[in-house]
């Protein structure tokens, strides 16, 4: 039978029933021949010149049970680059429908067709007892952690923190090393002044000693003090700036004052090439034995 022609089935013995005619307000019963003919195709609600995208792939158009009628094409499985469910799936929100008319909302996205909403890897995925299709969770680097309350990633902060820690350790090491070095050099300078003052206190005046008086000879005391300083060749990194030897007016004691400088090592990067100045003094009293 051609699809464009309608068939009609005639049953034997069919025709108008004998008997009284029905009233005008009660129409006749439908003809059995009309009940036996195939169903007519339903008129489409859309224009005939614009096919709907959901009508593609239909075998025949008719009054089926689907949304657009007829049989629908079986969903084709889509596999991503890693053959994982949802690897190539892109979900888009459905367009909100208007009550009076399905008008397009400004900025809304077109809804996906019904046959594209589920992308199973094989046809038996949605059977009873099978796994539920889920999208793979792949969080990109630098993306905010929603469970952490908007906590940002700390990439690169560890490098800056380590650089600051290295600078801090350099400063602490320089302070500890150079400060200990300054203390040791000051002790050496103080020992140098003590030995010079003791040597100067041994320069007595012989004429006063014959009379029973203990007096110092200023020239002899200064010479002995300078000779003691010159004899101490091992001064380390200490640099003597000046040495001052003073004998008291009553010639009973001698005072040796020494100034020195110490150059830094690690703290030179922060303070520059400025040495640390040291000053010590030592006093010795002349006494009779």
PDB file of C-alpha atoms in Angstrom:
ATOM      1  CA  UNK A   1       0.000   0.000   0.000  1.00  0.00           C
ATOM      2  CA  UNK A   2       1.367   3.369  -0.917  1.00  0.00           C
ATOM      3  CA  UNK A   3       1.986   5.764   1.996  1.00  0.00           C
ATOM      4  CA  UNK A   4       0.108   8.555   0.225  1.00  0.00           C
ATOM      5  CA  UNK A   5      -3.164   6.596  -0.287  1.00  0.00           C
ATOM      6  CA  UNK A   6      -5.592   5.507   2.354  1.00  0.00           C
ATOM      7  CA  UNK A   7      -6.996   2.011   2.430  1.00  0.00           C
ATOM      8  CA  UNK A   8     -10.541   1.105   3.287  1.00  0.00           C
ATOM      9  CA  UNK A   9     -11.707  -2.312   4.417  1.00  0.00           C
ATOM     10  CA  UNK A  10     -15.185  -3.412   3.468  1.00  0.00           C
ATOM     11  CA  UNK A  11     -16.814  -6.088   5.609  1.00  0.00           C
ATOM     12  CA  UNK A  12     -19.534  -8.286   4.161  1.00  0.00           C
ATOM     13  CA  UNK A  13     -22.994  -7.430   5.241  1.00  0.00           C
ATOM     14  CA  UNK A  14     -22.166  -3.945   6.321  1.00  0.00           C
ATOM     15  CA  UNK A  15     -24.574  -1.167   5.657  1.00  0.00           C
ATOM     16  CA  UNK A  16     -27.298   0.806   7.301  1.00  0.00           C
ATOM     17  CA  UNK A  17     -29.256  -1.175   9.854  1.00  0.00           C
ATOM     18  CA  UNK A  18     -32.912  -1.757   9.216  1.00  0.00           C
ATOM     19  CA  UNK A  19     -35.218  -0.144  11.661  1.00  0.00           C
ATOM     20  CA  UNK A  20     -36.482   3.217  12.688  1.00  0.00           C
ATOM     21  CA  UNK A  21     -34.298   6.211  11.950  1.00  0.00           C
ATOM     22  CA  UNK A  22     -32.387   7.840  14.800  1.00  0.00           C
ATOM     23  CA  UNK A  23     -33.328  11.298  15.947  1.00  0.00           C
ATOM     24  CA  UNK A  24     -31.426  14.269  14.611  1.00  0.00           C
ATOM     25  CA  UNK A  25     -29.895  15.072  18.001  1.00  0.00           C
ATOM     26  CA  UNK A  26     -28.284  11.561  18.175  1.00  0.00           C
ATOM     27  CA  UNK A  27     -25.782  10.978  15.379  1.00  0.00           C
ATOM     28  CA  UNK A  28     -25.269   7.587  13.849  1.00  0.00           C
ATOM     29  CA  UNK A  29     -22.670   5.211  15.253  1.00  0.00           C
ATOM     30  CA  UNK A  30     -19.285   5.147  13.514  1.00  0.00           C
ATOM     31  CA  UNK A  31     -18.916   2.867  10.590  1.00  0.00           C
ATOM     32  CA  UNK A  32     -16.903  -0.319  11.404  1.00  0.00           C
ATOM     33  CA  UNK A  33     -15.003   0.236   8.170  1.00  0.00           C
ATOM     34  CA  UNK A  34     -13.682   3.487   9.547  1.00  0.00           C
ATOM     35  CA  UNK A  35     -12.556   1.731  12.737  1.00  0.00           C
ATOM     36  CA  UNK A  36     -10.514  -0.830  10.820  1.00  0.00           C
ATOM     37  CA  UNK A  37      -8.453   1.606   8.733  1.00  0.00           C
ATOM     38  CA  UNK A  38      -4.887   2.584   9.755  1.00  0.00           C
ATOM     39  CA  UNK A  39      -4.370   5.714  11.890  1.00  0.00           C
ATOM     40  CA  UNK A  40      -3.778   8.968  10.140  1.00  0.00           C
ATOM     41  CA  UNK A  41      -0.577  10.913  10.835  1.00  0.00           C
ATOM     42  CA  UNK A  42      -0.950  13.675  13.384  1.00  0.00           C
ATOM     43  CA  UNK A  43      -0.381  17.201  12.127  1.00  0.00           C
ATOM     44  CA  UNK A  44       2.847  18.670  13.374  1.00  0.00           C
ATOM     45  CA  UNK A  45       2.642  21.672  15.669  1.00  0.00           C
ATOM     46  CA  UNK A  46       5.626  23.204  13.941  1.00  0.00           C
ATOM     47  CA  UNK A  47       5.753  24.554  10.442  1.00  0.00           C
ATOM     48  CA  UNK A  48       6.267  22.059   7.675  1.00  0.00           C
ATOM     49  CA  UNK A  49       9.247  23.917   6.246  1.00  0.00           C
ATOM     50  CA  UNK A  50      11.294  23.887   9.527  1.00  0.00           C
ATOM     51  CA  UNK A  51      12.132  20.392  10.711  1.00  0.00           C
ATOM     52  CA  UNK A  52      12.753  20.082  14.445  1.00  0.00           C
ATOM     53  CA  UNK A  53      16.083  18.710  15.586  1.00  0.00           C
ATOM     54  CA  UNK A  54      14.316  16.058  17.663  1.00  0.00           C
ATOM     55  CA  UNK A  55      12.588  14.725  14.512  1.00  0.00           C
ATOM     56  CA  UNK A  56      15.833  13.706  12.908  1.00  0.00           C
ATOM     57  CA  UNK A  57      16.471  10.006  12.839  1.00  0.00           C
ATOM     58  CA  UNK A  58      12.787   8.995  13.063  1.00  0.00           C
ATOM     59  CA  UNK A  59      11.706   6.078  10.928  1.00  0.00           C
ATOM     60  CA  UNK A  60       8.210   7.359  10.306  1.00  0.00           C
ATOM     61  CA  UNK A  61       6.204  10.321  11.539  1.00  0.00           C
ATOM     62  CA  UNK A  62       2.974   9.422  13.294  1.00  0.00           C
ATOM     63  CA  UNK A  63       1.018   9.648  16.502  1.00  0.00           C
ATOM     64  CA  UNK A  64       3.483   7.700  18.607  1.00  0.00           C
ATOM     65  CA  UNK A  65       4.053   7.730  22.312  1.00  0.00           C
ATOM     66  CA  UNK A  66       7.162   9.931  22.159  1.00  0.00           C
ATOM     67  CA  UNK A  67       7.312  13.656  22.417  1.00  0.00           C
ATOM     68  CA  UNK A  68       7.384  14.119  18.666  1.00  0.00           C
ATOM     69  CA  UNK A  69       5.773  10.800  17.796  1.00  0.00           C
ATOM     70  CA  UNK A  70       7.246   7.754  16.116  1.00  0.00           C
ATOM     71  CA  UNK A  71      10.269   5.694  17.081  1.00  0.00           C
ATOM     72  CA  UNK A  72      13.393   7.336  18.454  1.00  0.00           C
ATOM     73  CA  UNK A  73      16.930   6.505  17.663  1.00  0.00           C
ATOM     74  CA  UNK A  74      18.868   4.565  20.297  1.00  0.00           C
ATOM     75  CA  UNK A  75      21.384   6.732  22.196  1.00  0.00           C
ATOM     76  CA  UNK A  76      24.828   6.306  20.754  1.00  0.00           C
ATOM     77  CA  UNK A  77      27.595   5.724  23.304  1.00  0.00           C
ATOM     78  CA  UNK A  78      30.190   8.475  23.410  1.00  0.00           C
ATOM     79  CA  UNK A  79      33.659   7.721  24.618  1.00  0.00           C
ATOM     80  CA  UNK A  80      36.133  10.366  25.721  1.00  0.00           C
ATOM     81  CA  UNK A  81      39.881  10.395  25.076  1.00  0.00           C
ATOM     82  CA  UNK A  82      40.396   8.051  28.066  1.00  0.00           C
ATOM     83  CA  UNK A  83      37.247   5.923  27.556  1.00  0.00           C
ATOM     84  CA  UNK A  84      35.785   7.243  30.829  1.00  0.00           C
ATOM     85  CA  UNK A  85      32.200   8.170  31.435  1.00  0.00           C
ATOM     86  CA  UNK A  86      31.802  11.888  31.119  1.00  0.00           C
ATOM     87  CA  UNK A  87      35.243  12.528  29.604  1.00  0.00           C
ATOM     88  CA  UNK A  88      33.640  14.201  26.601  1.00  0.00           C
ATOM     89  CA  UNK A  89      30.354  15.225  28.231  1.00  0.00           C
ATOM     90  CA  UNK A  90      29.501  18.887  28.613  1.00  0.00           C
ATOM     91  CA  UNK A  91      26.432  19.638  30.711  1.00  0.00           C
ATOM     92  CA  UNK A  92      24.502  22.782  29.989  1.00  0.00           C
ATOM     93  CA  UNK A  93      21.624  24.170  32.017  1.00  0.00           C
ATOM     94  CA  UNK A  94      18.181  23.795  30.545  1.00  0.00           C
ATOM     95  CA  UNK A  95      16.489  26.889  29.273  1.00  0.00           C
ATOM     96  CA  UNK A  96      13.704  28.076  31.584  1.00  0.00           C
ATOM     97  CA  UNK A  97      10.299  27.676  29.972  1.00  0.00           C
ATOM     98  CA  UNK A  98       7.769  30.466  29.964  1.00  0.00           C
ATOM     99  CA  UNK A  99       4.235  29.697  31.036  1.00  0.00           C
ATOM    100  CA  UNK A 100       2.438  31.370  28.185  1.00  0.00           C
ATOM    101  CA  UNK A 101       4.923  30.640  25.429  1.00  0.00           C
ATOM    102  CA  UNK A 102       8.258  28.985  25.117  1.00  0.00           C
ATOM    103  CA  UNK A 103      10.101  32.166  24.404  1.00  0.00           C
ATOM    104  CA  UNK A 104      13.875  32.327  24.424  1.00  0.00           C
ATOM    105  CA  UNK A 105      15.348  33.969  27.505  1.00  0.00           C
ATOM    106  CA  UNK A 106      18.139  36.524  26.907  1.00  0.00           C
ATOM    107  CA  UNK A 107      21.506  34.918  27.556  1.00  0.00           C
ATOM    108  CA  UNK A 108      20.047  31.432  28.031  1.00  0.00           C
ATOM    109  CA  UNK A 109      21.555  28.338  26.479  1.00  0.00           C
ATOM    110  CA  UNK A 110      19.732  25.930  24.243  1.00  0.00           C
ATOM    111  CA  UNK A 111      18.885  22.697  26.070  1.00  0.00           C
ATOM    112  CA  UNK A 112      20.554  19.555  24.862  1.00  0.00           C
ATOM    113  CA  UNK A 113      18.380  16.992  23.077  1.00  0.00           C
ATOM    114  CA  UNK A 114      16.979  14.259  25.258  1.00  0.00           C
ATOM    115  CA  UNK A 115      19.034  11.575  23.568  1.00  0.00           C
ATOM    116  CA  UNK A 116      22.263  13.493  24.347  1.00  0.00           C
ATOM    117  CA  UNK A 117      21.771  13.951  28.079  1.00  0.00           C
ATOM    118  CA  UNK A 118      23.042  10.508  29.121  1.00  0.00           C
ATOM    119  CA  UNK A 119      26.299   9.292  27.654  1.00  0.00           C
ATOM    120  CA  UNK A 120      26.774   5.646  28.766  1.00  0.00           C
ATOM    121  CA  UNK A 121      29.969   3.869  27.693  1.00  0.00           C
ATOM    122  CA  UNK A 122      27.990   0.809  26.578  1.00  0.00           C
ATOM    123  CA  UNK A 123      24.384  -0.151  26.139  1.00  0.00           C
ATOM    124  CA  UNK A 124      24.159  -2.290  29.271  1.00  0.00           C
ATOM    125  CA  UNK A 125      25.321   0.414  31.688  1.00  0.00           C
ATOM    126  CA  UNK A 126      21.884   1.411  32.955  1.00  0.00           C
ATOM    127  CA  UNK A 127      20.664  -2.095  33.730  1.00  0.00           C
ATOM    128  CA  UNK A 128      19.426  -3.069  37.167  1.00  0.00           C
ATOM    129  CA  UNK A 129      22.339  -3.455  39.580  1.00  0.00           C
ATOM    130  CA  UNK A 130      24.799  -1.662  37.282  1.00  0.00           C
ATOM    131  CA  UNK A 131      26.989   1.323  38.145  1.00  0.00           C
ATOM    132  CA  UNK A 132      25.644   4.842  38.104  1.00  0.00           C
ATOM    133  CA  UNK A 133      27.274   7.116  35.484  1.00  0.00           C
ATOM    134  CA  UNK A 134      29.236   9.906  37.093  1.00  0.00           C
ATOM    135  CA  UNK A 135      31.510  12.600  35.835  1.00  0.00           C
ATOM    136  CA  UNK A 136      35.210  12.366  36.550  1.00  0.00           C
ATOM    137  CA  UNK A 137      36.511  14.820  39.150  1.00  0.00           C
ATOM    138  CA  UNK A 138      39.562  16.571  37.731  1.00  0.00           C
ATOM    139  CA  UNK A 139      40.449  19.751  39.583  1.00  0.00           C
ATOM    140  CA  UNK A 140      42.816  22.015  37.706  1.00  0.00           C
ATOM    141  CA  UNK A 141      45.916  23.504  39.285  1.00  0.00           C
ATOM    142  CA  UNK A 142      45.311  26.869  40.921  1.00  0.00           C
ATOM    143  CA  UNK A 143      41.519  26.239  41.218  1.00  0.00           C
ATOM    144  CA  UNK A 144      39.916  27.275  44.491  1.00  0.00           C
ATOM    145  CA  UNK A 145      39.106  24.522  46.941  1.00  0.00           C
ATOM    146  CA  UNK A 146      35.383  24.747  47.660  1.00  0.00           C
ATOM    147  CA  UNK A 147      35.637  22.548  50.752  1.00  0.00           C
ATOM    148  CA  UNK A 148      38.418  24.674  52.198  1.00  0.00           C
ATOM    149  CA  UNK A 149      36.337  27.831  52.250  1.00  0.00           C
ATOM    150  CA  UNK A 150      38.023  29.578  49.320  1.00  0.00           C
ATOM    151  CA  UNK A 151      41.547  28.656  50.352  1.00  0.00           C
ATOM    152  CA  UNK A 152      44.038  29.494  47.643  1.00  0.00           C
ATOM    153  CA  UNK A 153      46.955  27.392  46.589  1.00  0.00           C
ATOM    154  CA  UNK A 154      50.337  28.357  48.071  1.00  0.00           C
ATOM    155  CA  UNK A 155      52.488  27.651  45.027  1.00  0.00           C
ATOM    156  CA  UNK A 156      55.681  29.779  45.054  1.00  0.00           C
ATOM    157  CA  UNK A 157      55.338  30.897  48.686  1.00  0.00           C
ATOM    158  CA  UNK A 158      57.711  28.192  49.933  1.00  0.00           C
ATOM    159  CA  UNK A 159      60.534  29.502  47.736  1.00  0.00           C
ATOM    160  CA  UNK A 160      60.174  33.053  49.076  1.00  0.00           C
ATOM    161  CA  UNK A 161      59.986  31.751  52.639  1.00  0.00           C
ATOM    162  CA  UNK A 162      63.195  29.713  52.199  1.00  0.00           C
ATOM    163  CA  UNK A 163      65.037  32.726  50.754  1.00  0.00           C
ATOM    164  CA  UNK A 164      64.007  34.847  53.735  1.00  0.00           C
ATOM    165  CA  UNK A 165      65.092  32.079  56.105  1.00  0.00           C
ATOM    166  CA  UNK A 166      68.533  31.915  54.445  1.00  0.00           C
ATOM    167  CA  UNK A 167      68.997  35.675  54.840  1.00  0.00           C
ATOM    168  CA  UNK A 168      67.958  35.472  58.486  1.00  0.00           C
ATOM    169  CA  UNK A 169      70.426  32.644  59.148  1.00  0.00           C
ATOM    170  CA  UNK A 170      73.180  34.668  57.462  1.00  0.00           C
ATOM    171  CA  UNK A 171      72.522  37.654  59.727  1.00  0.00           C
ATOM    172  CA  UNK A 172      72.403  35.501  62.870  1.00  0.00           C
ATOM    173  CA  UNK A 173      75.598  33.696  61.886  1.00  0.00           C
ATOM    174  CA  UNK A 174      77.371  36.984  61.212  1.00  0.00           C
ATOM    175  CA  UNK A 175      76.299  38.441  64.536  1.00  0.00           C
ATOM    176  CA  UNK A 176      77.400  35.377  66.479  1.00  0.00           C
ATOM    177  CA  UNK A 177      80.741  35.003  64.658  1.00  0.00           C
ATOM    178  CA  UNK A 178      81.810  38.646  64.471  1.00  0.00           C
ATOM    179  CA  UNK A 179      80.573  39.500  67.957  1.00  0.00           C
ATOM    180  CA  UNK A 180      82.522  36.627  69.477  1.00  0.00           C
ATOM    181  CA  UNK A 181      85.558  37.729  67.478  1.00  0.00           C
ATOM    182  CA  UNK A 182      85.275  41.290  68.801  1.00  0.00           C
ATOM    183  CA  UNK A 183      85.105  40.018  72.397  1.00  0.00           C
ATOM    184  CA  UNK A 184      88.182  37.852  71.939  1.00  0.00           C
ATOM    185  CA  UNK A 185      90.174  40.717  70.400  1.00  0.00           C
ATOM    186  CA  UNK A 186      89.200  43.006  73.243  1.00  0.00           C
ATOM    187  CA  UNK A 187      90.494  40.476  75.747  1.00  0.00           C
ATOM    188  CA  UNK A 188      93.777  40.316  73.828  1.00  0.00           C
ATOM    189  CA  UNK A 189      94.044  44.116  73.809  1.00  0.00           C
ATOM    190  CA  UNK A 190      93.301  44.235  77.543  1.00  0.00           C
ATOM    191  CA  UNK A 191      96.036  41.669  78.211  1.00  0.00           C
ATOM    192  CA  UNK A 192      98.451  43.705  76.114  1.00  0.00           C
ATOM    193  CA  UNK A 193      97.722  46.843  78.171  1.00  0.00           C
ATOM    194  CA  UNK A 194      98.033  44.954  81.475  1.00  0.00           C
ATOM    195  CA  UNK A 195     101.432  43.534  80.616  1.00  0.00           C
ATOM    196  CA  UNK A 196     102.648  46.957  79.436  1.00  0.00           C
ATOM    197  CA  UNK A 197     101.495  48.674  82.643  1.00  0.00           C
ATOM    198  CA  UNK A 198     103.184  46.025  84.823  1.00  0.00           C
ATOM    199  CA  UNK A 199     106.396  46.424  82.862  1.00  0.00           C
ATOM    200  CA  UNK A 200     106.203  50.218  83.253  1.00  0.00           C
ATOM    201  CA  UNK A 201     105.628  49.938  87.013  1.00  0.00           C
ATOM    202  CA  UNK A 202     109.042  48.245  87.296  1.00  0.00           C
ATOM    203  CA  UNK A 203     110.894  51.400  86.166  1.00  0.00           C
ATOM    204  CA  UNK A 204     111.773  52.858  89.627  1.00  0.00           C
ATOM    205  CA  UNK A 205     113.807  55.920  90.364  1.00  0.00           C
ATOM    206  CA  UNK A 206     117.108  54.684  91.861  1.00  0.00           C
ATOM    207  CA  UNK A 207     117.937  57.945  93.695  1.00  0.00           C
ATOM    208  CA  UNK A 208     114.528  57.924  95.447  1.00  0.00           C
ATOM    209  CA  UNK A 209     114.940  54.244  96.233  1.00  0.00           C
ATOM    210  CA  UNK A 210     118.247  54.906  98.058  1.00  0.00           C
ATOM    211  CA  UNK A 211     116.408  57.385 100.266  1.00  0.00           C
ATOM    212  CA  UNK A 212     113.722  54.749 100.997  1.00  0.00           C
ATOM    213  CA  UNK A 213     111.054  56.207  98.731  1.00  0.00           C
ATOM    214  CA  UNK A 214     109.196  54.335  96.007  1.00  0.00           C
ATOM    215  CA  UNK A 215     109.010  56.576  93.001  1.00  0.00           C
ATOM    216  CA  UNK A 216     108.774  55.900  89.281  1.00  0.00           C
ATOM    217  CA  UNK A 217     111.109  57.239  86.672  1.00  0.00           C
ATOM    218  CA  UNK A 218     108.786  58.522  83.888  1.00  0.00           C
ATOM    219  CA  UNK A 219     111.242  57.912  81.058  1.00  0.00           C
ATOM    220  CA  UNK A 220     112.239  54.447  82.287  1.00  0.00           C
ATOM    221  CA  UNK A 221     108.573  53.458  82.883  1.00  0.00           C
ATOM    222  CA  UNK A 222     107.468  54.548  79.392  1.00  0.00           C
ATOM    223  CA  UNK A 223     110.402  52.719  77.756  1.00  0.00           C
ATOM    224  CA  UNK A 224     109.634  49.482  79.579  1.00  0.00           C
ATOM    225  CA  UNK A 225     105.935  49.693  78.630  1.00  0.00           C
ATOM    226  CA  UNK A 226     106.683  50.234  74.936  1.00  0.00           C
ATOM    227  CA  UNK A 227     109.203  47.408  74.898  1.00  0.00           C
ATOM    228  CA  UNK A 228     106.604  45.053  76.374  1.00  0.00           C
ATOM    229  CA  UNK A 229     104.089  45.987  73.699  1.00  0.00           C
ATOM    230  CA  UNK A 230     106.615  45.503  70.917  1.00  0.00           C
ATOM    231  CA  UNK A 231     107.586  42.078  72.293  1.00  0.00           C
ATOM    232  CA  UNK A 232     104.032  40.761  71.859  1.00  0.00           C
ATOM    233  CA  UNK A 233     104.153  40.059  68.118  1.00  0.00           C
ATOM    234  CA  UNK A 234     101.152  37.707  68.073  1.00  0.00           C
ATOM    235  CA  UNK A 235      98.256  40.163  67.998  1.00  0.00           C
ATOM    236  CA  UNK A 236      96.020  38.211  65.610  1.00  0.00           C
ATOM    237  CA  UNK A 237      93.736  40.435  63.544  1.00  0.00           C
ATOM    238  CA  UNK A 238      94.016  43.259  66.074  1.00  0.00           C
ATOM    239  CA  UNK A 239      95.239  46.566  64.675  1.00  0.00           C
ATOM    240  CA  UNK A 240      96.700  48.987  67.234  1.00  0.00           C
ATOM    241  CA  UNK A 241      95.703  52.526  66.488  1.00  0.00           C
ATOM    242  CA  UNK A 242      97.471  54.298  69.330  1.00  0.00           C
ATOM    243  CA  UNK A 243      99.146  53.585  72.665  1.00  0.00           C
ATOM    244  CA  UNK A 244      99.226  56.243  75.386  1.00  0.00           C
ATOM    245  CA  UNK A 245     101.402  55.871  78.494  1.00  0.00           C
ATOM    246  CA  UNK A 246     100.791  58.294  81.355  1.00  0.00           C
ATOM    247  CA  UNK A 247     102.701  58.451  84.681  1.00  0.00           C
ATOM    248  CA  UNK A 248     100.960  60.117  87.593  1.00  0.00           C
ATOM    249  CA  UNK A 249     102.373  63.365  88.951  1.00  0.00           C
ATOM    250  CA  UNK A 250     103.399  61.840  92.296  1.00  0.00           C
ATOM    251  CA  UNK A 251     105.131  59.122  90.272  1.00  0.00           C
ATOM    252  CA  UNK A 252     103.372  56.388  92.220  1.00  0.00           C
ATOM    253  CA  UNK A 253     101.510  54.684  89.342  1.00  0.00           C
ATOM    254  CA  UNK A 254     101.508  54.332  85.549  1.00  0.00           C
ATOM    255  CA  UNK A 255      98.497  54.084  83.209  1.00  0.00           C
ATOM    256  CA  UNK A 256      98.632  52.516  79.734  1.00  0.00           C
ATOM    257  CA  UNK A 257      95.760  53.255  77.329  1.00  0.00           C
ATOM    258  CA  UNK A 258      95.509  51.386  74.010  1.00  0.00           C
ATOM    259  CA  UNK A 259      93.142  51.830  71.081  1.00  0.00           C
ATOM    260  CA  UNK A 260      92.560  49.112  68.506  1.00  0.00           C
ATOM    261  CA  UNK A 261      90.338  48.188  65.557  1.00  0.00           C
ATOM    262  CA  UNK A 262      88.786  44.875  64.479  1.00  0.00           C
ATOM    263  CA  UNK A 263      87.536  44.247  60.927  1.00  0.00           C
ATOM    264  CA  UNK A 264      84.312  42.267  60.525  1.00  0.00           C
ATOM    265  CA  UNK A 265      83.796  39.258  58.246  1.00  0.00           C
ATOM    266  CA  UNK A 266      80.120  38.427  57.645  1.00  0.00           C
ATOM    267  CA  UNK A 267      78.576  41.634  58.933  1.00  0.00           C
ATOM    268  CA  UNK A 268      80.676  43.537  56.415  1.00  0.00           C
ATOM    269  CA  UNK A 269      77.884  42.865  53.894  1.00  0.00           C
ATOM    270  CA  UNK A 270      75.428  44.832  56.041  1.00  0.00           C
ATOM    271  CA  UNK A 271      77.608  47.441  57.783  1.00  0.00           C
ATOM    272  CA  UNK A 272      80.146  47.957  55.024  1.00  0.00           C
ATOM    273  CA  UNK A 273      83.923  48.092  55.469  1.00  0.00           C
ATOM    274  CA  UNK A 274      83.771  49.883  58.824  1.00  0.00           C
ATOM    275  CA  UNK A 275      85.945  48.387  61.585  1.00  0.00           C
ATOM    276  CA  UNK A 276      84.896  48.160  65.212  1.00  0.00           C
ATOM    277  CA  UNK A 277      86.918  50.434  67.505  1.00  0.00           C
ATOM    278  CA  UNK A 278      88.141  49.140  70.880  1.00  0.00           C
ATOM    279  CA  UNK A 279      89.663  51.070  73.783  1.00  0.00           C
ATOM    280  CA  UNK A 280      91.145  49.635  76.982  1.00  0.00           C
ATOM    281  CA  UNK A 281      93.276  51.033  79.792  1.00  0.00           C
ATOM    282  CA  UNK A 282      95.341  49.458  82.568  1.00  0.00           C
ATOM    283  CA  UNK A 283      96.906  51.035  85.689  1.00  0.00           C
ATOM    284  CA  UNK A 284      99.790  49.613  87.744  1.00  0.00           C
ATOM    285  CA  UNK A 285     101.039  50.999  91.133  1.00  0.00           C
ATOM    286  CA  UNK A 286     104.710  50.899  92.123  1.00  0.00           C
ATOM    287  CA  UNK A 287     105.256  49.192  95.500  1.00  0.00           C
ATOM    288  CA  UNK A 288     108.265  48.179  97.523  1.00  0.00           C
ATOM    289  CA  UNK A 289     109.002  44.509  97.919  1.00  0.00           C
TER     290      UNK A 289
END
